[in-house]
């Protein structure tokens, strides 16, 4: 019965986190566009998924797509890998770690009991 305040505050924390992610990525992309040098090194990474339900996979994929500089391309048939196109890949492992520790962990915490 007392779970709704906990879930409400989790949702607020999640929304604040995601708005901050959007602001940062917008600034990064805008800086790259407005400066004479391009820092883009686009590519596709295979991100192993820790989320398990279809809705959580859907949420992670769509949140990644709505963040400037990244685009979810496909989910593997076994639902264990998400393929993501990113504009800035200096280190593939760092990109995967950033996505997993950022958006995916936020979705996992949102649905934690």
mmCIF file of N, CA and C in Angstrom:
data_model
loop_
_atom_site.group_PDB
_atom_site.id
_atom_site.type_symbol
_atom_site.label_atom_id
_atom_site.label_comp_id
_atom_site.label_asym_id
_atom_site.label_seq_id
_atom_site.Cartn_x
_atom_site.Cartn_y
_atom_site.Cartn_z
ATOM 1 N N UNK A 1 0.804 -1.192 0.000
ATOM 2 C CA UNK A 1 0.000 0.000 0.000
ATOM 3 C C UNK A 1 0.853 1.265 0.000
ATOM 4 N N UNK A 2 1.993 1.217 0.656
ATOM 5 C CA UNK A 2 2.862 2.385 0.717
ATOM 6 C C UNK A 2 3.863 2.429 -0.439
ATOM 7 N N UNK A 3 3.642 1.597 -1.462
ATOM 8 C CA UNK A 3 4.580 1.560 -2.580
ATOM 9 C C UNK A 3 4.416 2.737 -3.531
ATOM 10 N N UNK A 4 3.235 3.327 -3.623
ATOM 11 C CA UNK A 4 3.040 4.379 -4.617
ATOM 12 C C UNK A 4 3.931 5.590 -4.393
ATOM 13 N N UNK A 5 4.201 6.060 -3.149
ATOM 14 C CA UNK A 5 5.123 7.197 -3.031
ATOM 15 C C UNK A 5 6.532 6.841 -3.505
ATOM 16 N N UNK A 6 6.948 5.622 -3.222
ATOM 17 C CA UNK A 6 8.274 5.172 -3.639
ATOM 18 C C UNK A 6 8.365 5.150 -5.167
ATOM 19 N N UNK A 7 7.351 4.608 -5.809
ATOM 20 C CA UNK A 7 7.339 4.554 -7.272
ATOM 21 C C UNK A 7 7.241 5.953 -7.877
ATOM 22 N N UNK A 8 6.467 6.810 -7.247
ATOM 23 C CA UNK A 8 6.332 8.179 -7.735
ATOM 24 C C UNK A 8 7.686 8.891 -7.725
ATOM 25 N N UNK A 9 8.418 8.767 -6.631
ATOM 26 C CA UNK A 9 9.718 9.422 -6.545
ATOM 27 C C UNK A 9 10.738 8.783 -7.492
ATOM 28 N N UNK A 10 10.621 7.480 -7.713
ATOM 29 C CA UNK A 10 11.477 6.830 -8.717
ATOM 30 C C UNK A 10 11.208 7.392 -10.099
ATOM 31 N N UNK A 11 9.935 7.591 -10.423
ATOM 32 C CA UNK A 11 9.553 8.147 -11.717
ATOM 33 C C UNK A 11 10.073 9.568 -11.870
ATOM 34 N N UNK A 12 9.951 10.382 -10.842
ATOM 35 C CA UNK A 12 10.457 11.761 -10.891
ATOM 36 C C UNK A 12 11.967 11.759 -11.080
ATOM 37 N N UNK A 13 12.669 10.911 -10.333
ATOM 38 C CA UNK A 13 14.129 10.821 -10.466
ATOM 39 C C UNK A 13 14.518 10.367 -11.875
ATOM 40 N N UNK A 14 13.780 9.394 -12.401
ATOM 41 C CA UNK A 14 14.032 8.908 -13.764
ATOM 42 C C UNK A 14 13.822 10.022 -14.785
ATOM 43 N N UNK A 15 12.731 10.761 -14.678
ATOM 44 C CA UNK A 15 12.447 11.849 -15.624
ATOM 45 C C UNK A 15 13.508 12.941 -15.558
ATOM 46 N N UNK A 16 13.944 13.293 -14.359
ATOM 47 C CA UNK A 16 15.009 14.296 -14.222
ATOM 48 C C UNK A 16 16.309 13.804 -14.843
ATOM 49 N N UNK A 17 16.639 12.543 -14.602
ATOM 50 C CA UNK A 17 17.835 11.948 -15.203
ATOM 51 C C UNK A 17 17.757 12.023 -16.724
ATOM 52 N N UNK A 18 16.617 11.638 -17.290
ATOM 53 C CA UNK A 18 16.504 11.587 -18.745
ATOM 54 C C UNK A 18 16.505 12.978 -19.376
ATOM 55 N N UNK A 19 15.863 13.933 -18.738
ATOM 56 C CA UNK A 19 15.900 15.318 -19.241
ATOM 57 C C UNK A 19 17.337 15.825 -19.240
ATOM 58 N N UNK A 20 18.087 15.504 -18.189
ATOM 59 C CA UNK A 20 19.499 15.911 -18.123
ATOM 60 C C UNK A 20 20.305 15.254 -19.248
ATOM 61 N N UNK A 21 20.064 13.979 -19.518
ATOM 62 C CA UNK A 21 20.743 13.278 -20.612
ATOM 63 C C UNK A 21 20.446 13.946 -21.958
ATOM 64 N N UNK A 22 19.208 14.332 -22.176
ATOM 65 C CA UNK A 22 18.831 14.990 -23.429
ATOM 66 C C UNK A 22 19.522 16.342 -23.557
ATOM 67 N N UNK A 23 19.569 17.100 -22.463
ATOM 68 C CA UNK A 23 20.237 18.405 -22.494
ATOM 69 C C UNK A 23 21.714 18.235 -22.830
ATOM 70 N N UNK A 24 22.391 17.320 -22.149
ATOM 71 C CA UNK A 24 23.820 17.112 -22.402
ATOM 72 C C UNK A 24 24.095 16.670 -23.840
ATOM 73 N N UNK A 25 23.311 15.723 -24.331
ATOM 74 C CA UNK A 25 23.555 15.232 -25.684
ATOM 75 C C UNK A 25 23.223 16.292 -26.728
ATOM 76 N N UNK A 26 22.203 17.110 -26.494
ATOM 77 C CA UNK A 26 21.910 18.218 -27.403
ATOM 78 C C UNK A 26 23.061 19.206 -27.454
ATOM 79 N N UNK A 27 23.614 19.529 -26.304
ATOM 80 C CA UNK A 27 24.745 20.459 -26.265
ATOM 81 C C UNK A 27 25.953 19.882 -26.999
ATOM 82 N N UNK A 28 26.203 18.595 -26.811
ATOM 83 C CA UNK A 28 27.345 17.949 -27.460
ATOM 84 C C UNK A 28 27.194 17.948 -28.977
ATOM 85 N N UNK A 29 26.009 17.597 -29.462
ATOM 86 C CA UNK A 29 25.762 17.575 -30.905
ATOM 87 C C UNK A 29 25.796 18.996 -31.465
ATOM 88 N N UNK A 30 25.195 19.949 -30.756
ATOM 89 C CA UNK A 30 25.199 21.344 -31.221
ATOM 90 C C UNK A 30 26.623 21.886 -31.292
ATOM 91 N N UNK A 31 27.442 21.589 -30.296
ATOM 92 C CA UNK A 31 28.833 22.031 -30.316
ATOM 93 C C UNK A 31 29.564 21.473 -31.536
ATOM 94 N N UNK A 32 29.338 20.208 -31.821
ATOM 95 C CA UNK A 32 29.990 19.580 -32.972
ATOM 96 C C UNK A 32 29.547 20.227 -34.281
ATOM 97 N N UNK A 33 28.277 20.579 -34.377
ATOM 98 C CA UNK A 33 27.767 21.185 -35.601
ATOM 99 C C UNK A 33 28.266 22.615 -35.767
ATOM 100 N N UNK A 34 28.352 23.356 -34.677
ATOM 101 C CA UNK A 34 28.695 24.778 -34.747
ATOM 102 C C UNK A 34 30.191 25.055 -34.829
ATOM 103 N N UNK A 35 31.025 24.106 -34.513
ATOM 104 C CA UNK A 35 32.469 24.321 -34.597
ATOM 105 C C UNK A 35 32.984 23.849 -35.957
ATOM 106 N N UNK A 36 34.103 24.411 -36.410
ATOM 107 C CA UNK A 36 34.601 24.050 -37.744
ATOM 108 C C UNK A 36 35.072 22.599 -37.876
ATOM 109 N N UNK A 37 35.529 22.001 -36.802
ATOM 110 C CA UNK A 37 35.992 20.611 -36.859
ATOM 111 C C UNK A 37 34.853 19.673 -36.488
ATOM 112 N N UNK A 38 34.783 18.553 -37.197
ATOM 113 C CA UNK A 38 33.799 17.536 -36.852
ATOM 114 C C UNK A 38 34.464 16.480 -35.991
ATOM 115 N N UNK A 39 33.801 16.125 -34.937
ATOM 116 C CA UNK A 39 34.317 15.113 -34.026
ATOM 117 C C UNK A 39 33.608 13.777 -34.218
ATOM 118 N N UNK A 40 32.691 13.734 -35.170
ATOM 119 C CA UNK A 40 31.890 12.530 -35.371
ATOM 120 C C UNK A 40 32.748 11.357 -35.854
ATOM 121 N N UNK A 41 32.501 10.222 -35.240
ATOM 122 C CA UNK A 41 33.059 8.940 -35.669
ATOM 123 C C UNK A 41 31.909 7.937 -35.561
ATOM 124 N N UNK A 42 30.992 7.975 -36.531
ATOM 125 C CA UNK A 42 29.791 7.151 -36.414
ATOM 126 C C UNK A 42 30.073 5.665 -36.578
ATOM 127 N N UNK A 43 29.183 4.885 -36.003
ATOM 128 C CA UNK A 43 29.289 3.444 -36.125
ATOM 129 C C UNK A 43 28.158 2.757 -35.386
ATOM 130 N N UNK A 44 28.159 1.446 -35.455
ATOM 131 C CA UNK A 44 27.127 0.634 -34.813
ATOM 132 C C UNK A 44 27.792 -0.217 -33.735
ATOM 133 N N UNK A 45 27.150 -0.252 -32.561
ATOM 134 C CA UNK A 45 27.635 -1.089 -31.465
ATOM 135 C C UNK A 45 26.553 -2.094 -31.087
ATOM 136 N N UNK A 46 26.980 -3.236 -30.596
ATOM 137 C CA UNK A 46 26.061 -4.270 -30.105
ATOM 138 C C UNK A 46 26.069 -4.206 -28.584
ATOM 139 N N UNK A 47 24.963 -3.745 -28.026
ATOM 140 C CA UNK A 47 24.857 -3.579 -26.582
ATOM 141 C C UNK A 47 24.118 -4.773 -25.973
ATOM 142 N N UNK A 48 24.788 -5.563 -25.117
ATOM 143 C CA UNK A 48 24.087 -6.657 -24.447
ATOM 144 C C UNK A 48 23.045 -6.080 -23.488
ATOM 145 N N UNK A 49 21.868 -6.667 -23.483
ATOM 146 C CA UNK A 49 20.780 -6.151 -22.656
ATOM 147 C C UNK A 49 20.685 -6.879 -21.323
ATOM 148 N N UNK A 50 20.445 -6.114 -20.274
ATOM 149 C CA UNK A 50 20.179 -6.683 -18.957
ATOM 150 C C UNK A 50 18.682 -6.681 -18.659
ATOM 151 N N UNK A 51 17.940 -5.804 -19.344
ATOM 152 C CA UNK A 51 16.488 -5.792 -19.163
ATOM 153 C C UNK A 51 15.911 -7.042 -19.826
ATOM 154 N N UNK A 52 14.772 -7.497 -19.306
ATOM 155 C CA UNK A 52 14.269 -8.780 -19.782
ATOM 156 C C UNK A 52 12.879 -8.721 -20.405
ATOM 157 N N UNK A 53 12.021 -7.836 -19.925
ATOM 158 C CA UNK A 53 10.657 -7.821 -20.454
ATOM 159 C C UNK A 53 10.604 -7.052 -21.772
ATOM 160 N N UNK A 54 9.604 -7.364 -22.562
ATOM 161 C CA UNK A 54 9.443 -6.674 -23.850
ATOM 162 C C UNK A 54 9.277 -5.173 -23.657
ATOM 163 N N UNK A 55 8.507 -4.767 -22.630
ATOM 164 C CA UNK A 55 8.293 -3.345 -22.412
ATOM 165 C C UNK A 55 9.577 -2.642 -22.003
ATOM 166 N N UNK A 56 10.382 -3.266 -21.162
ATOM 167 C CA UNK A 56 11.653 -2.652 -20.758
ATOM 168 C C UNK A 56 12.597 -2.524 -21.950
ATOM 169 N N UNK A 57 12.641 -3.529 -22.809
ATOM 170 C CA UNK A 57 13.464 -3.450 -24.019
ATOM 171 C C UNK A 57 12.949 -2.324 -24.916
ATOM 172 N N UNK A 58 11.641 -2.253 -25.085
ATOM 173 C CA UNK A 58 11.005 -1.190 -25.859
ATOM 174 C C UNK A 58 11.365 0.181 -25.289
ATOM 175 N N UNK A 59 11.292 0.326 -23.971
ATOM 176 C CA UNK A 59 11.586 1.595 -23.320
ATOM 177 C C UNK A 59 13.047 1.995 -23.503
ATOM 178 N N UNK A 60 13.959 1.060 -23.276
ATOM 179 C CA UNK A 60 15.392 1.353 -23.448
ATOM 180 C C UNK A 60 15.678 1.750 -24.893
ATOM 181 N N UNK A 61 15.166 0.982 -25.840
ATOM 182 C CA UNK A 61 15.423 1.272 -27.259
ATOM 183 C C UNK A 61 14.877 2.643 -27.651
ATOM 184 N N UNK A 62 13.686 2.976 -27.201
ATOM 185 C CA UNK A 62 13.102 4.258 -27.569
ATOM 186 C C UNK A 62 13.766 5.428 -26.860
ATOM 187 N N UNK A 63 14.175 5.254 -25.623
ATOM 188 C CA UNK A 63 14.884 6.324 -24.927
ATOM 189 C C UNK A 63 16.238 6.593 -25.585
ATOM 190 N N UNK A 64 16.905 5.544 -26.025
ATOM 191 C CA UNK A 64 18.174 5.722 -26.745
ATOM 192 C C UNK A 64 17.929 6.463 -28.054
ATOM 193 N N UNK A 65 16.874 6.093 -28.770
ATOM 194 C CA UNK A 65 16.566 6.740 -30.048
ATOM 195 C C UNK A 65 16.219 8.206 -29.857
ATOM 196 N N UNK A 66 15.526 8.550 -28.788
ATOM 197 C CA UNK A 66 15.125 9.944 -28.565
ATOM 198 C C UNK A 66 16.266 10.810 -28.052
ATOM 199 N N UNK A 67 17.384 10.202 -27.692
ATOM 200 C CA UNK A 67 18.544 10.962 -27.246
ATOM 201 C C UNK A 67 19.381 11.340 -28.466
ATOM 202 N N UNK A 68 19.634 12.632 -28.668
ATOM 203 C CA UNK A 68 20.417 13.039 -29.847
ATOM 204 C C UNK A 68 21.783 12.360 -29.910
ATOM 205 N N UNK A 69 22.141 11.915 -31.104
ATOM 206 C CA UNK A 69 23.434 11.279 -31.314
ATOM 207 C C UNK A 69 23.386 9.762 -31.295
ATOM 208 N N UNK A 70 22.243 9.199 -30.939
ATOM 209 C CA UNK A 70 22.116 7.743 -30.907
ATOM 210 C C UNK A 70 20.803 7.323 -31.551
ATOM 211 N N UNK A 71 20.798 6.099 -32.067
ATOM 212 C CA UNK A 71 19.611 5.569 -32.721
ATOM 213 C C UNK A 71 19.597 4.056 -32.558
ATOM 214 N N UNK A 72 18.539 3.527 -31.972
ATOM 215 C CA UNK A 72 18.390 2.075 -31.869
ATOM 216 C C UNK A 72 18.016 1.540 -33.238
ATOM 217 N N UNK A 73 18.725 0.506 -33.668
ATOM 218 C CA UNK A 73 18.499 -0.042 -35.004
ATOM 219 C C UNK A 73 17.672 -1.311 -34.948
ATOM 220 N N UNK A 74 18.064 -2.244 -34.083
ATOM 221 C CA UNK A 74 17.403 -3.545 -34.067
ATOM 222 C C UNK A 74 17.669 -4.242 -32.740
ATOM 223 N N UNK A 75 16.811 -5.203 -32.430
ATOM 224 C CA UNK A 75 17.001 -6.084 -31.287
ATOM 225 C C UNK A 75 17.193 -7.478 -31.844
ATOM 226 N N UNK A 76 18.155 -8.210 -31.296
ATOM 227 C CA UNK A 76 18.396 -9.573 -31.768
ATOM 228 C C UNK A 76 17.168 -10.441 -31.510
ATOM 229 N N UNK A 77 17.066 -11.529 -32.240
ATOM 230 C CA UNK A 77 15.895 -12.403 -32.112
ATOM 231 C C UNK A 77 15.789 -13.031 -30.721
ATOM 232 N N UNK A 78 16.914 -13.212 -30.030
ATOM 233 C CA UNK A 78 16.865 -13.766 -28.672
ATOM 234 C C UNK A 78 16.637 -12.683 -27.615
ATOM 235 N N UNK A 79 16.500 -11.431 -28.036
ATOM 236 C CA UNK A 79 16.233 -10.270 -27.170
ATOM 237 C C UNK A 79 17.337 -10.028 -26.139
ATOM 238 N N UNK A 80 18.546 -10.381 -26.481
ATOM 239 C CA UNK A 80 19.660 -10.184 -25.554
ATOM 240 C C UNK A 80 20.641 -9.117 -26.023
ATOM 241 N N UNK A 81 20.456 -8.591 -27.243
ATOM 242 C CA UNK A 81 21.370 -7.600 -27.795
ATOM 243 C C UNK A 81 20.576 -6.521 -28.508
ATOM 244 N N UNK A 82 20.957 -5.268 -28.240
ATOM 245 C CA UNK A 82 20.370 -4.126 -28.921
ATOM 246 C C UNK A 82 21.458 -3.495 -29.778
ATOM 247 N N UNK A 83 21.172 -3.307 -31.063
ATOM 248 C CA UNK A 83 22.128 -2.688 -31.966
ATOM 249 C C UNK A 83 21.829 -1.197 -32.037
ATOM 250 N N UNK A 84 22.857 -0.398 -31.758
ATOM 251 C CA UNK A 84 22.696 1.045 -31.648
ATOM 252 C C UNK A 84 23.688 1.742 -32.573
ATOM 253 N N UNK A 85 23.189 2.703 -33.347
ATOM 254 C CA UNK A 85 24.057 3.573 -34.143
ATOM 255 C C UNK A 85 24.360 4.788 -33.285
ATOM 256 N N UNK A 86 25.632 5.108 -33.144
ATOM 257 C CA UNK A 86 26.048 6.268 -32.362
ATOM 258 C C UNK A 86 26.902 7.181 -33.232
ATOM 259 N N UNK A 87 26.777 8.477 -33.014
ATOM 260 C CA UNK A 87 27.548 9.449 -33.795
ATOM 261 C C UNK A 87 29.000 9.544 -33.333
ATOM 262 N N UNK A 88 29.257 9.225 -32.084
ATOM 263 C CA UNK A 88 30.589 9.419 -31.514
ATOM 264 C C UNK A 88 31.091 8.118 -30.905
ATOM 265 N N UNK A 89 31.903 7.384 -31.666
ATOM 266 C CA UNK A 89 32.468 6.134 -31.161
ATOM 267 C C UNK A 89 33.989 6.228 -31.224
ATOM 268 N N UNK A 90 34.561 6.731 -30.149
ATOM 269 C CA UNK A 90 36.017 6.693 -30.022
ATOM 270 C C UNK A 90 36.437 5.348 -29.457
ATOM 271 N N UNK A 91 35.640 4.866 -28.513
ATOM 272 C CA UNK A 91 35.888 3.589 -27.852
ATOM 273 C C UNK A 91 34.547 2.866 -27.757
ATOM 274 N N UNK A 92 34.423 1.763 -28.474
ATOM 275 C CA UNK A 92 33.158 1.016 -28.527
ATOM 276 C C UNK A 92 32.709 0.568 -27.144
ATOM 277 N N UNK A 93 33.633 0.070 -26.332
ATOM 278 C CA UNK A 93 33.293 -0.380 -24.978
ATOM 279 C C UNK A 93 32.804 0.767 -24.109
ATOM 280 N N UNK A 94 33.386 1.953 -24.280
ATOM 281 C CA UNK A 94 32.954 3.116 -23.496
ATOM 282 C C UNK A 94 31.538 3.532 -23.872
ATOM 283 N N UNK A 95 31.196 3.438 -25.143
ATOM 284 C CA UNK A 95 29.839 3.773 -25.586
ATOM 285 C C UNK A 95 28.841 2.788 -24.987
ATOM 286 N N UNK A 96 29.161 1.503 -25.059
ATOM 287 C CA UNK A 96 28.273 0.481 -24.500
ATOM 288 C C UNK A 96 28.116 0.677 -22.993
ATOM 289 N N UNK A 97 29.222 0.905 -22.303
ATOM 290 C CA UNK A 97 29.187 1.120 -20.861
ATOM 291 C C UNK A 97 28.345 2.346 -20.506
ATOM 292 N N UNK A 98 28.490 3.408 -21.281
ATOM 293 C CA UNK A 98 27.721 4.628 -21.042
ATOM 294 C C UNK A 98 26.221 4.381 -21.198
ATOM 295 N N UNK A 99 25.840 3.649 -22.237
ATOM 296 C CA UNK A 99 24.418 3.343 -22.455
ATOM 297 C C UNK A 99 23.867 2.430 -21.364
ATOM 298 N N UNK A 100 24.656 1.427 -20.971
ATOM 299 C CA UNK A 100 24.196 0.478 -19.955
ATOM 300 C C UNK A 100 24.119 1.127 -18.577
ATOM 301 N N UNK A 101 25.141 1.913 -18.216
ATOM 302 C CA UNK A 101 25.166 2.539 -16.898
ATOM 303 C C UNK A 101 24.255 3.757 -16.830
ATOM 304 N N UNK A 102 23.847 4.251 -17.968
ATOM 305 C CA UNK A 102 22.961 5.403 -17.997
ATOM 306 C C UNK A 102 21.517 4.988 -18.155
ATOM 307 N N UNK A 103 21.076 4.897 -19.391
ATOM 308 C CA UNK A 103 19.664 4.670 -19.692
ATOM 309 C C UNK A 103 19.179 3.309 -19.213
ATOM 310 N N UNK A 104 19.939 2.244 -19.502
ATOM 311 C CA UNK A 104 19.453 0.915 -19.117
ATOM 312 C C UNK A 104 19.353 0.766 -17.601
ATOM 313 N N UNK A 105 20.358 1.228 -16.872
ATOM 314 C CA UNK A 105 20.293 1.145 -15.409
ATOM 315 C C UNK A 105 19.149 1.986 -14.855
ATOM 316 N N UNK A 106 18.877 3.135 -15.481
ATOM 317 C CA UNK A 106 17.761 3.978 -15.025
ATOM 318 C C UNK A 106 16.430 3.251 -15.220
ATOM 319 N N UNK A 107 16.293 2.531 -16.310
ATOM 320 C CA UNK A 107 15.051 1.769 -16.550
ATOM 321 C C UNK A 107 14.963 0.614 -15.546
ATOM 322 N N UNK A 108 16.055 -0.046 -15.266
ATOM 323 C CA UNK A 108 16.054 -1.142 -14.305
ATOM 324 C C UNK A 108 15.651 -0.618 -12.915
ATOM 325 N N UNK A 109 16.216 0.515 -12.504
ATOM 326 C CA UNK A 109 15.880 1.099 -11.197
ATOM 327 C C UNK A 109 14.420 1.556 -11.155
ATOM 328 N N UNK A 110 13.908 2.009 -12.271
ATOM 329 C CA UNK A 110 12.521 2.445 -12.329
ATOM 330 C C UNK A 110 11.576 1.296 -12.024
ATOM 331 N N UNK A 111 11.928 0.092 -12.468
ATOM 332 C CA UNK A 111 11.060 -1.070 -12.279
ATOM 333 C C UNK A 111 11.486 -1.978 -11.120
ATOM 334 N N UNK A 112 12.462 -1.545 -10.336
ATOM 335 C CA UNK A 112 12.898 -2.363 -9.195
ATOM 336 C C UNK A 112 11.789 -2.428 -8.150
ATOM 337 N N UNK A 113 11.697 -3.553 -7.478
ATOM 338 C CA UNK A 113 10.651 -3.710 -6.440
ATOM 339 C C UNK A 113 11.037 -3.080 -5.136
#
